[in-house]
Tab-separated table of N, CA and C in Angstrom:
chain	number	residue	atom	x	y	z
A	1	UNK	N	0.829	-1.210	0.000
A	1	UNK	CA	0.000	0.000	0.000
A	1	UNK	C	0.860	1.256	0.000
A	2	UNK	N	0.285	2.322	-0.474
A	2	UNK	CA	0.970	3.607	-0.435
A	2	UNK	C	0.992	4.073	1.017
A	3	UNK	N	2.170	4.463	1.493
A	3	UNK	CA	2.307	4.908	2.878
A	3	UNK	C	2.075	6.397	3.028
A	4	UNK	N	2.506	7.158	2.049
A	4	UNK	CA	2.394	8.605	2.159
A	4	UNK	C	2.204	9.201	0.781
A	5	UNK	N	1.719	10.408	0.790
A	5	UNK	CA	1.563	11.155	-0.445
A	5	UNK	C	2.173	12.524	-0.286
A	6	UNK	N	2.727	13.032	-1.351
A	6	UNK	CA	3.204	14.407	-1.396
A	6	UNK	C	2.352	15.090	-2.450
A	7	UNK	N	1.587	16.088	-2.028
A	7	UNK	CA	0.677	16.773	-2.931
A	7	UNK	C	1.073	18.242	-3.031
A	8	UNK	N	1.162	18.737	-4.254
A	8	UNK	CA	1.487	20.132	-4.505
A	8	UNK	C	0.326	20.743	-5.278
A	9	UNK	N	-0.372	21.672	-4.647
A	9	UNK	CA	-1.508	22.337	-5.279
A	9	UNK	C	-0.973	23.398	-6.246
A	10	UNK	N	-0.951	23.058	-7.526
A	10	UNK	CA	-0.365	23.945	-8.530
A	10	UNK	C	-1.334	25.016	-9.012
A	11	UNK	N	-2.634	24.751	-8.857
A	11	UNK	CA	-3.637	25.749	-9.235
A	11	UNK	C	-4.806	25.620	-8.279
A	12	UNK	N	-5.213	26.740	-7.720
A	12	UNK	CA	-6.384	26.722	-6.847
A	12	UNK	C	-7.116	28.041	-6.979
A	13	UNK	N	-8.231	27.999	-7.719
A	13	UNK	CA	-9.034	29.201	-7.926
A	13	UNK	C	-10.462	28.999	-7.444
A	14	UNK	N	-10.687	27.915	-6.690
A	14	UNK	CA	-12.035	27.629	-6.187
A	14	UNK	C	-12.447	28.695	-5.176
A	15	UNK	N	-13.739	28.834	-5.032
A	15	UNK	CA	-14.322	29.757	-4.064
A	15	UNK	C	-13.815	29.401	-2.664
A	16	UNK	N	-13.616	30.396	-1.813
A	16	UNK	CA	-13.151	30.179	-0.445
A	16	UNK	C	-14.044	29.149	0.266
A	17	UNK	N	-13.401	28.146	0.869
A	17	UNK	CA	-14.155	27.103	1.572
A	17	UNK	C	-14.529	25.922	0.699
A	18	UNK	N	-14.306	26.015	-0.605
A	18	UNK	CA	-14.619	24.927	-1.527
A	18	UNK	C	-13.331	24.235	-1.953
A	19	UNK	N	-13.426	22.925	-2.216
A	19	UNK	CA	-12.286	22.187	-2.733
A	19	UNK	C	-11.219	21.863	-1.710
A	20	UNK	N	-11.496	22.118	-0.434
A	20	UNK	CA	-10.539	21.774	0.609
A	20	UNK	C	-10.572	20.267	0.851
A	21	UNK	N	-9.601	19.764	1.585
A	21	UNK	CA	-9.528	18.331	1.877
A	21	UNK	C	-9.623	18.148	3.383
A	22	UNK	N	-10.490	17.231	3.795
A	22	UNK	CA	-10.580	16.917	5.227
A	22	UNK	C	-9.907	15.577	5.478
A	23	UNK	N	-9.314	15.462	6.644
A	23	UNK	CA	-8.595	14.262	7.051
A	23	UNK	C	-9.101	13.814	8.418
A	24	UNK	N	-9.134	12.497	8.618
A	24	UNK	CA	-9.455	11.925	9.926
A	24	UNK	C	-8.454	10.805	10.189
A	25	UNK	N	-7.912	10.781	11.393
A	25	UNK	CA	-6.917	9.797	11.810
A	25	UNK	C	-7.608	8.460	12.098
A	26	UNK	N	-7.331	7.463	11.271
A	26	UNK	CA	-8.009	6.173	11.417
A	26	UNK	C	-7.523	5.383	12.632
A	27	UNK	N	-6.327	5.661	13.127
A	27	UNK	CA	-5.847	5.008	14.356
A	27	UNK	C	-6.680	5.493	15.539
A	28	UNK	N	-6.866	6.801	15.627
A	28	UNK	CA	-7.666	7.359	16.723
A	28	UNK	C	-9.136	6.964	16.579
A	29	UNK	N	-9.616	6.923	15.363
A	29	UNK	CA	-11.003	6.523	15.117
A	29	UNK	C	-11.227	5.079	15.556
A	30	UNK	N	-10.266	4.203	15.270
A	30	UNK	CA	-10.358	2.805	15.697
A	30	UNK	C	-10.440	2.711	17.217
A	31	UNK	N	-9.661	3.531	17.911
A	31	UNK	CA	-9.667	3.523	19.381
A	31	UNK	C	-11.015	3.942	19.954
A	32	UNK	N	-11.819	4.665	19.182
A	32	UNK	CA	-13.115	5.133	19.672
A	32	UNK	C	-14.176	4.027	19.698
A	33	UNK	N	-13.907	2.916	19.017
A	33	UNK	CA	-14.823	1.777	19.057
A	33	UNK	C	-14.649	1.028	20.379
A	34	UNK	N	-15.689	0.347	20.807
A	34	UNK	CA	-15.598	-0.464	22.024
A	34	UNK	C	-14.570	-1.577	21.818
A	35	UNK	N	-14.071	-2.135	22.915
A	35	UNK	CA	-13.114	-3.238	22.817
A	35	UNK	C	-13.699	-4.398	22.020
A	36	UNK	N	-14.978	-4.679	22.230
A	36	UNK	CA	-15.647	-5.776	21.527
A	36	UNK	C	-15.719	-5.502	20.025
A	37	UNK	N	-16.047	-4.256	19.661
A	37	UNK	CA	-16.099	-3.893	18.237
A	37	UNK	C	-14.703	-3.882	17.620
A	38	UNK	N	-13.697	-3.429	18.372
A	38	UNK	CA	-12.319	-3.472	17.873
A	38	UNK	C	-11.914	-4.919	17.578
A	39	UNK	N	-12.245	-5.825	18.482
A	39	UNK	CA	-11.924	-7.239	18.284
A	39	UNK	C	-12.628	-7.785	17.042
A	40	UNK	N	-13.899	-7.451	16.887
A	40	UNK	CA	-14.669	-7.910	15.731
A	40	UNK	C	-14.034	-7.408	14.432
A	41	UNK	N	-13.728	-6.114	14.384
A	41	UNK	CA	-13.149	-5.527	13.166
A	41	UNK	C	-11.765	-6.098	12.874
A	42	UNK	N	-10.971	-6.343	13.921
A	42	UNK	CA	-9.628	-6.882	13.734
A	42	UNK	C	-9.658	-8.279	13.123
A	43	UNK	N	-10.705	-9.038	13.382
A	43	UNK	CA	-10.814	-10.400	12.859
A	43	UNK	C	-11.538	-10.454	11.513
A	44	UNK	N	-11.884	-9.302	10.966
A	44	UNK	CA	-12.671	-9.232	9.726
A	44	UNK	C	-11.786	-9.091	8.493
A	45	UNK	N	-12.171	-9.809	7.428
A	45	UNK	CA	-11.547	-9.694	6.111
A	45	UNK	C	-12.651	-9.327	5.126
A	46	UNK	N	-12.365	-8.353	4.264
A	46	UNK	CA	-13.358	-7.953	3.264
A	46	UNK	C	-12.927	-8.400	1.880
A	47	UNK	N	-13.903	-8.495	1.006
A	47	UNK	CA	-13.664	-8.819	-0.399
A	47	UNK	C	-13.998	-7.579	-1.229
A	48	UNK	N	-13.129	-7.300	-2.182
A	48	UNK	CA	-13.327	-6.218	-3.143
A	48	UNK	C	-13.559	-6.890	-4.490
A	49	UNK	N	-14.707	-6.709	-5.041
A	49	UNK	CA	-15.041	-7.376	-6.299
A	49	UNK	C	-14.676	-6.480	-7.480
A	50	UNK	N	-13.397	-6.167	-7.551
A	50	UNK	CA	-12.847	-5.390	-8.666
A	50	UNK	C	-11.475	-5.962	-8.964
A	51	UNK	N	-10.913	-5.632	-10.082
A	51	UNK	CA	-9.571	-6.137	-10.371
A	51	UNK	C	-8.568	-5.683	-9.318
A	52	UNK	N	-7.693	-6.568	-8.932
A	52	UNK	CA	-6.643	-6.248	-7.972
A	52	UNK	C	-5.533	-5.476	-8.670
A	53	UNK	N	-4.533	-5.000	-7.933
A	53	UNK	CA	-3.442	-4.257	-8.578
A	53	UNK	C	-2.757	-5.049	-9.697
A	54	UNK	N	-2.803	-6.369	-9.645
A	54	UNK	CA	-2.181	-7.176	-10.705
A	54	UNK	C	-3.106	-7.332	-11.912
A	55	UNK	N	-4.320	-6.791	-11.812
A	55	UNK	CA	-5.269	-6.896	-12.913
A	55	UNK	C	-6.229	-8.053	-12.760
A	56	UNK	N	-6.061	-8.834	-11.725
A	56	UNK	CA	-6.957	-9.946	-11.461
A	56	UNK	C	-7.797	-9.604	-10.236
A	57	UNK	N	-8.862	-10.262	-10.078
A	57	UNK	CA	-9.705	-9.986	-8.918
A	57	UNK	C	-10.628	-11.152	-8.697
A	58	UNK	N	-11.370	-11.155	-7.661
A	58	UNK	CA	-11.418	-10.136	-6.621
A	58	UNK	C	-10.192	-10.221	-5.718
A	59	UNK	N	-10.076	-9.255	-4.774
A	59	UNK	CA	-9.010	-9.375	-3.800
A	59	UNK	C	-9.559	-9.093	-2.409
A	60	UNK	N	-8.764	-9.412	-1.421
A	60	UNK	CA	-9.208	-9.433	-0.030
A	60	UNK	C	-8.268	-8.576	0.802
A	61	UNK	N	-8.821	-7.831	1.734
A	61	UNK	CA	-7.988	-7.032	2.629
A	61	UNK	C	-8.460	-7.178	4.062
A	62	UNK	N	-7.534	-6.924	4.961
A	62	UNK	CA	-7.856	-6.893	6.385
A	62	UNK	C	-8.547	-5.567	6.672
A	63	UNK	N	-9.512	-5.586	7.567
A	63	UNK	CA	-10.197	-4.349	7.944
A	63	UNK	C	-9.298	-3.514	8.858
A	64	UNK	N	-8.523	-4.177	9.680
A	64	UNK	CA	-7.570	-3.506	10.566
A	64	UNK	C	-6.199	-4.093	10.270
A	65	UNK	N	-5.231	-3.215	10.043
A	65	UNK	CA	-3.879	-3.671	9.756
A	65	UNK	C	-2.912	-2.881	10.623
A	66	UNK	N	-1.737	-3.424	10.861
A	66	UNK	CA	-0.715	-2.714	11.634
A	66	UNK	C	-0.069	-1.651	10.765
A	67	UNK	N	0.049	-0.453	11.301
A	67	UNK	CA	0.708	0.616	10.571
A	67	UNK	C	2.167	0.218	10.360
A	68	UNK	N	2.664	0.311	9.128
A	68	UNK	CA	4.010	-0.167	8.827
A	68	UNK	C	5.131	0.539	9.589
A	69	UNK	N	4.898	1.753	10.071
A	69	UNK	CA	5.939	2.472	10.802
A	69	UNK	C	5.730	2.424	12.316
A	70	UNK	N	4.510	2.658	12.760
A	70	UNK	CA	4.248	2.733	14.200
A	70	UNK	C	3.803	1.402	14.796
A	71	UNK	N	3.269	0.511	13.949
A	71	UNK	CA	2.721	-0.751	14.447
A	71	UNK	C	1.335	-0.611	15.040
A	72	UNK	N	0.791	0.588	15.068
A	72	UNK	CA	-0.538	0.823	15.647
A	72	UNK	C	-1.620	0.153	14.814
A	73	UNK	N	-2.654	-0.403	15.469
A	73	UNK	CA	-3.788	-0.927	14.706
A	73	UNK	C	-4.433	0.223	13.917
A	74	UNK	N	-4.572	0.020	12.627
A	74	UNK	CA	-5.049	1.077	11.732
A	74	UNK	C	-6.278	0.593	10.982
A	75	UNK	N	-7.362	1.327	11.125
A	75	UNK	CA	-8.610	0.989	10.454
A	75	UNK	C	-8.458	1.270	8.967
A	76	UNK	N	-8.732	0.255	8.140
A	76	UNK	CA	-8.534	0.364	6.697
A	76	UNK	C	-9.822	-0.007	5.957
A	77	UNK	N	-10.933	0.573	6.368
A	77	UNK	CA	-12.242	0.202	5.838
A	77	UNK	C	-12.864	1.355	5.078
A	78	UNK	N	-13.210	1.125	3.834
A	78	UNK	CA	-13.919	2.124	3.034
A	78	UNK	C	-15.386	2.163	3.450
A	79	UNK	N	-15.967	3.344	3.382
A	79	UNK	CA	-17.384	3.494	3.731
A	79	UNK	C	-18.228	3.919	2.536
A	80	UNK	N	-17.588	4.265	1.451
A	80	UNK	CA	-18.282	4.694	0.233
A	80	UNK	C	-17.678	3.970	-0.944
A	81	UNK	N	-18.410	3.970	-2.039
A	81	UNK	CA	-17.834	3.406	-3.251
A	81	UNK	C	-16.692	4.275	-3.732
A	82	UNK	N	-16.862	5.573	-3.711
A	82	UNK	CA	-15.788	6.456	-4.143
A	82	UNK	C	-15.139	5.947	-5.412
A	83	UNK	N	-13.842	5.736	-5.368
A	83	UNK	CA	-13.134	5.198	-6.529
A	83	UNK	C	-13.139	3.682	-6.528
A	84	UNK	N	-13.671	3.084	-5.518
A	84	UNK	CA	-13.629	1.628	-5.396
A	84	UNK	C	-15.033	1.065	-5.275
A	85	UNK	N	-15.146	-0.214	-5.496
A	85	UNK	CA	-16.394	-0.884	-5.219
A	85	UNK	C	-16.501	-1.075	-3.724
A	86	UNK	N	-17.705	-1.107	-3.234
A	86	UNK	CA	-17.962	-1.225	-1.809
A	86	UNK	C	-17.476	-2.587	-1.302
A	87	UNK	N	-16.606	-2.610	-0.281
A	87	UNK	CA	-16.139	-3.900	0.242
A	87	UNK	C	-17.228	-4.591	1.060
A	88	UNK	N	-17.223	-5.905	0.996
A	88	UNK	CA	-18.197	-6.697	1.751
A	88	UNK	C	-17.451	-7.606	2.710
A	89	UNK	N	-18.061	-7.881	3.868
A	89	UNK	CA	-17.456	-8.816	4.806
A	89	UNK	C	-17.400	-10.185	4.139
A	90	UNK	N	-16.214	-10.761	4.136
A	90	UNK	CA	-16.007	-12.034	3.462
A	90	UNK	C	-15.702	-13.166	4.445
A	91	UNK	N	-14.861	-12.864	5.435
A	91	UNK	CA	-14.478	-13.884	6.413
A	91	UNK	C	-14.338	-13.219	7.775
A	92	UNK	N	-14.563	-13.989	8.802
A	92	UNK	CA	-14.366	-13.503	10.163
A	92	UNK	C	-13.564	-14.552	10.919
A	93	UNK	N	-12.419	-14.137	11.400
A	93	UNK	CA	-11.524	-15.031	12.128
A	93	UNK	C	-11.170	-16.264	11.283
A	94	UNK	N	-11.062	-16.063	9.960
A	94	UNK	CA	-10.668	-17.131	9.055
A	94	UNK	C	-11.779	-18.098	8.685
A	95	UNK	N	-12.989	-17.781	9.064
A	95	UNK	CA	-14.136	-18.669	8.791
A	95	UNK	C	-15.179	-17.942	7.944
A	96	UNK	N	-16.056	-18.717	7.305
A	96	UNK	CA	-17.176	-18.128	6.580
A	96	UNK	C	-18.030	-17.305	7.536
A	97	UNK	N	-18.610	-16.237	7.020
A	97	UNK	CA	-19.387	-15.350	7.879
A	97	UNK	C	-20.840	-15.786	7.979
A	98	UNK	N	-21.428	-15.457	9.111
A	98	UNK	CA	-22.843	-15.721	9.341
A	98	UNK	C	-23.641	-14.473	8.971
A	99	UNK	N	-24.926	-14.609	8.845
A	99	UNK	CA	-25.780	-13.453	8.573
A	99	UNK	C	-25.690	-12.448	9.717
A	100	UNK	N	-25.588	-12.939	10.931
A	100	UNK	CA	-25.457	-12.058	12.106
A	100	UNK	C	-24.167	-11.232	12.011
A	101	UNK	N	-23.070	-11.858	11.603
A	101	UNK	CA	-21.803	-11.137	11.453
A	101	UNK	C	-21.885	-10.117	10.314
A	102	UNK	N	-22.541	-10.483	9.221
A	102	UNK	CA	-22.720	-9.536	8.117
A	102	UNK	C	-23.509	-8.319	8.577
A	103	UNK	N	-24.560	-8.557	9.341
A	103	UNK	CA	-25.391	-7.470	9.850
A	103	UNK	C	-24.590	-6.568	10.780
A	104	UNK	N	-23.829	-7.180	11.668
A	104	UNK	CA	-23.004	-6.399	12.599
A	104	UNK	C	-21.963	-5.583	11.832
A	105	UNK	N	-21.335	-6.187	10.847
A	105	UNK	CA	-20.335	-5.495	10.049
A	105	UNK	C	-20.948	-4.279	9.348
A	106	UNK	N	-22.102	-4.465	8.737
A	106	UNK	CA	-22.770	-3.351	8.045
A	106	UNK	C	-23.114	-2.231	9.024
A	107	UNK	N	-23.516	-2.591	10.241
A	107	UNK	CA	-23.833	-1.583	11.258
A	107	UNK	C	-22.577	-0.814	11.668
A	108	UNK	N	-21.460	-1.514	11.832
A	108	UNK	CA	-20.205	-0.842	12.186
A	108	UNK	C	-19.709	0.039	11.044
A	109	UNK	N	-19.884	-0.430	9.818
A	109	UNK	CA	-19.503	0.353	8.648
A	109	UNK	C	-20.360	1.626	8.570
A	110	UNK	N	-21.658	1.496	8.850
A	110	UNK	CA	-22.553	2.659	8.846
A	110	UNK	C	-22.189	3.625	9.977
A	111	UNK	N	-21.829	3.087	11.135
A	111	UNK	CA	-21.399	3.922	12.265
A	111	UNK	C	-20.139	4.699	11.888
A	112	UNK	N	-19.196	4.018	11.255
A	112	UNK	CA	-17.969	4.662	10.816
A	112	UNK	C	-18.276	5.778	9.813
A	113	UNK	N	-19.114	5.477	8.834
A	113	UNK	CA	-19.465	6.478	7.825
A	113	UNK	C	-20.129	7.688	8.469
A	114	UNK	N	-21.041	7.444	9.399
A	114	UNK	CA	-21.720	8.537	10.079
A	114	UNK	C	-20.717	9.395	10.850
A	115	UNK	N	-19.796	8.757	11.550
A	115	UNK	CA	-18.786	9.497	12.308
A	115	UNK	C	-17.920	10.334	11.371
A	116	UNK	N	-17.466	9.745	10.280
A	116	UNK	CA	-16.635	10.477	9.322
A	116	UNK	C	-17.369	11.685	8.738
A	117	UNK	N	-18.689	11.537	8.525
A	117	UNK	CA	-19.468	12.598	7.887
A	117	UNK	C	-19.985	13.663	8.840
A	118	UNK	N	-20.057	13.359	10.137
A	118	UNK	CA	-20.700	14.304	11.051
A	118	UNK	C	-19.813	14.830	12.174
A	119	UNK	N	-18.788	14.119	12.565
A	119	UNK	CA	-17.979	14.525	13.720
A	119	UNK	C	-16.890	15.510	13.302
A	120	UNK	N	-17.249	16.770	13.276
A	120	UNK	CA	-16.308	17.793	12.825
A	120	UNK	C	-15.116	17.952	13.763
A	121	UNK	N	-15.276	17.598	15.026
A	121	UNK	CA	-14.208	17.784	16.005
A	121	UNK	C	-13.027	16.832	15.801
A	122	UNK	N	-13.180	15.793	14.990
A	122	UNK	CA	-12.080	14.840	14.765
A	122	UNK	C	-11.361	15.107	13.440
A	123	UNK	N	-11.772	16.134	12.732
A	123	UNK	CA	-11.216	16.422	11.413
A	123	UNK	C	-10.087	17.448	11.458
A	124	UNK	N	-9.152	17.240	10.558
A	124	UNK	CA	-8.197	18.277	10.211
A	124	UNK	C	-8.588	18.681	8.789
A	125	UNK	N	-8.696	19.986	8.543
A	125	UNK	CA	-9.079	20.460	7.213
A	125	UNK	C	-7.908	21.220	6.600
A	126	UNK	N	-7.494	20.770	5.427
A	126	UNK	CA	-6.481	21.488	4.660
A	126	UNK	C	-7.209	22.499	3.798
A	127	UNK	N	-7.061	23.770	4.145
A	127	UNK	CA	-7.669	24.847	3.369
A	127	UNK	C	-6.644	25.271	2.320
A	128	UNK	N	-6.789	24.686	1.150
A	128	UNK	CA	-5.787	24.825	0.091
A	128	UNK	C	-5.630	26.260	-0.403
A	129	UNK	N	-4.382	26.557	-0.726
A	129	UNK	CA	-4.032	27.758	-1.476
A	129	UNK	C	-3.052	27.318	-2.559
A	130	UNK	N	-3.066	28.025	-3.646
A	130	UNK	CA	-2.138	27.694	-4.719
A	130	UNK	C	-0.706	27.709	-4.182
A	131	UNK	N	0.062	26.673	-4.530
A	131	UNK	CA	1.447	26.568	-4.099
A	131	UNK	C	1.647	25.732	-2.841
A	132	UNK	N	0.568	25.372	-2.158
A	132	UNK	CA	0.699	24.540	-0.947
A	132	UNK	C	1.282	23.176	-1.285
A	133	UNK	N	2.105	22.671	-0.384
A	133	UNK	CA	2.629	21.311	-0.466
A	133	UNK	C	2.239	20.609	0.827
A	134	UNK	N	1.701	19.422	0.687
A	134	UNK	CA	1.240	18.659	1.844
A	134	UNK	C	1.833	17.257	1.772
A	135	UNK	N	2.367	16.799	2.880
A	135	UNK	CA	2.828	15.420	3.003
A	135	UNK	C	1.879	14.742	3.968
A	136	UNK	N	1.247	13.672	3.524
A	136	UNK	CA	0.205	13.034	4.335
A	136	UNK	C	0.435	11.532	4.418
A	137	UNK	N	0.151	10.973	5.579
A	137	UNK	CA	0.224	9.530	5.806
A	137	UNK	C	-1.064	8.918	5.257
A	138	UNK	N	-0.997	8.401	4.043
A	138	UNK	CA	-2.194	7.874	3.380
A	138	UNK	C	-2.590	6.490	3.876
A	139	UNK	N	-1.714	5.815	4.593
A	139	UNK	CA	-2.080	4.536	5.185
A	139	UNK	C	-2.996	4.773	6.381
A	140	UNK	N	-2.748	5.859	7.088
A	140	UNK	CA	-3.429	6.140	8.351
A	140	UNK	C	-4.619	7.083	8.213
A	141	UNK	N	-4.564	8.004	7.297
A	141	UNK	CA	-5.548	9.083	7.261
A	141	UNK	C	-6.652	8.849	6.231
A	142	UNK	N	-7.907	8.913	6.705
A	142	UNK	CA	-9.032	9.016	5.777
A	142	UNK	C	-8.954	10.416	5.187
A	143	UNK	N	-9.338	10.556	3.924
A	143	UNK	CA	-9.355	11.889	3.339
A	143	UNK	C	-10.483	11.991	2.311
A	144	UNK	N	-10.998	13.209	2.195
A	144	UNK	CA	-12.085	13.470	1.243
A	144	UNK	C	-12.102	14.949	0.900
A	145	UNK	N	-12.508	15.243	-0.311
A	145	UNK	CA	-12.656	16.632	-0.730
A	145	UNK	C	-13.936	17.192	-0.112
A	146	UNK	N	-13.912	18.479	0.187
A	146	UNK	CA	-15.061	19.147	0.800
A	146	UNK	C	-15.643	20.176	-0.163
A	147	UNK	N	-16.934	20.250	-0.181
A	147	UNK	CA	-17.681	21.240	-0.962
A	147	UNK	C	-17.342	21.138	-2.447
A	148	UNK	N	-18.192	21.721	-3.213
A	148	UNK	CA	-18.075	21.599	-4.660
A	148	UNK	C	-17.086	22.593	-5.216
A	149	UNK	N	-16.506	22.207	-6.323
A	149	UNK	CA	-15.661	23.099	-7.104
A	149	UNK	C	-15.805	22.662	-8.546
A	150	UNK	N	-15.477	23.536	-9.442
A	150	UNK	CA	-15.621	23.261	-10.871
A	150	UNK	C	-14.347	22.655	-11.437
A	151	UNK	N	-14.521	21.904	-12.507
A	151	UNK	CA	-13.382	21.303	-13.191
A	151	UNK	C	-12.358	22.380	-13.513
A	152	UNK	N	-11.108	22.116	-13.185
A	152	UNK	CA	-10.026	23.033	-13.504
A	152	UNK	C	-9.724	24.056	-12.422
A	153	UNK	N	-10.593	24.189	-11.411
A	153	UNK	CA	-10.339	25.149	-10.336
A	153	UNK	C	-9.302	24.637	-9.328
A	154	UNK	N	-9.064	23.344	-9.364
A	154	UNK	CA	-8.166	22.735	-8.383
A	154	UNK	C	-7.324	21.712	-9.121
A	155	UNK	N	-6.023	21.947	-9.171
A	155	UNK	CA	-5.134	21.002	-9.834
A	155	UNK	C	-3.906	20.810	-8.959
A	156	UNK	N	-3.534	19.555	-8.770
A	156	UNK	CA	-2.302	19.312	-8.033
A	156	UNK	C	-1.531	18.179	-8.652
A	157	UNK	N	-0.245	18.223	-8.401
A	157	UNK	CA	0.609	17.110	-8.773
A	157	UNK	C	0.937	16.377	-7.486
A	158	UNK	N	1.196	15.128	-7.623
A	158	UNK	CA	1.496	14.373	-6.416
A	158	UNK	C	2.199	13.085	-6.724
A	159	UNK	N	2.658	12.483	-5.650
A	159	UNK	CA	3.275	11.167	-5.783
A	159	UNK	C	2.978	10.377	-4.530
A	160	UNK	N	2.936	9.062	-4.718
A	160	UNK	CA	2.753	8.162	-3.595
A	160	UNK	C	4.090	7.572	-3.185
A	161	UNK	N	4.259	7.378	-1.899
A	161	UNK	CA	5.504	6.836	-1.373
A	161	UNK	C	5.224	5.462	-0.788
A	162	UNK	N	5.963	4.486	-1.276
A	162	UNK	CA	5.860	3.109	-0.789
A	162	UNK	C	7.177	2.729	-0.139
A	163	UNK	N	7.160	1.679	0.693
A	163	UNK	CA	8.425	1.241	1.287
A	163	UNK	C	9.397	0.773	0.214
A	164	UNK	N	10.698	0.850	0.523
A	164	UNK	CA	11.725	0.427	-0.429
A	164	UNK	C	11.470	-1.012	-0.874
A	165	UNK	N	11.223	-1.886	0.065
A	165	UNK	CA	10.885	-3.271	-0.238
A	165	UNK	C	9.374	-3.402	-0.132
A	166	UNK	N	8.688	-3.035	-1.198
A	166	UNK	CA	7.226	-3.009	-1.187
A	166	UNK	C	6.678	-4.379	-0.841
A	167	UNK	N	5.859	-4.393	0.166
A	167	UNK	CA	5.238	-5.636	0.602
A	167	UNK	C	3.740	-5.436	0.499
A	168	UNK	N	3.113	-6.370	-0.079
A	168	UNK	CA	1.686	-6.284	-0.348
A	168	UNK	C	0.893	-7.022	0.724
A	169	UNK	N	1.332	-6.923	1.986
A	169	UNK	CA	0.705	-7.703	3.054
A	169	UNK	C	-0.715	-7.264	3.359
A	170	UNK	N	-1.088	-6.052	2.940
A	170	UNK	CA	-2.457	-5.629	3.171
A	170	UNK	C	-3.415	-6.537	2.394
A	171	UNK	N	-2.966	-6.957	1.217
A	171	UNK	CA	-3.778	-7.869	0.426
A	171	UNK	C	-3.512	-9.265	0.945
A	172	UNK	N	-4.539	-9.982	1.183
A	172	UNK	CA	-4.386	-11.309	1.749
A	172	UNK	C	-4.957	-12.332	0.794
A	173	UNK	N	-4.620	-13.556	0.998
A	173	UNK	CA	-5.166	-14.645	0.179
A	173	UNK	C	-6.618	-14.882	0.550
A	174	UNK	N	-7.311	-15.594	-0.279
A	174	UNK	CA	-8.664	-16.029	0.021
A	174	UNK	C	-8.569	-16.996	1.208
A	175	UNK	N	-8.933	-16.532	2.388
A	175	UNK	CA	-8.764	-17.330	3.596
A	175	UNK	C	-9.731	-18.501	3.681
A	176	UNK	N	-10.701	-18.540	2.786
A	176	UNK	CA	-11.696	-19.620	2.840
A	176	UNK	C	-11.444	-20.727	1.824
A	177	UNK	N	-10.365	-20.606	1.045
A	177	UNK	CA	-10.083	-21.629	0.027
A	177	UNK	C	-9.809	-22.965	0.667
């Protein structure tokens, strides 16, 4: 996975307050769940029914993974389709999932989405200006654009930073094979 991003806002002519990026720390967000919910999420594997980075699919990821630098449990669960297909609970603790587990997972995913969308006190907002450079931990931080802007009002160049010895441990094998 990409560990960090370097983003340089080369053009920003959007209206004040539009086109900014909000960030939420997924390590801290994970800590806000009850111990029981943390345990449930840590034992969960999701399936993504889209081509994997190698061009084949589907692929599977852990919902909680250790941060490659700090070792902290890091929540790695999408709540929207966004650029990806919506992940579904595939396995729990290495076993096939029950309907009860699927229901619980969907409820936790909805809780996460609600928190990300409504809890303004946990957000950091990058209020972009032309020429800004931002280095962000993309493994740890949820991020999303805020408010509308028109095509061409916001342009940035960027790059993703991966470890020297790239390890694809976030992607896991089909644990139910």
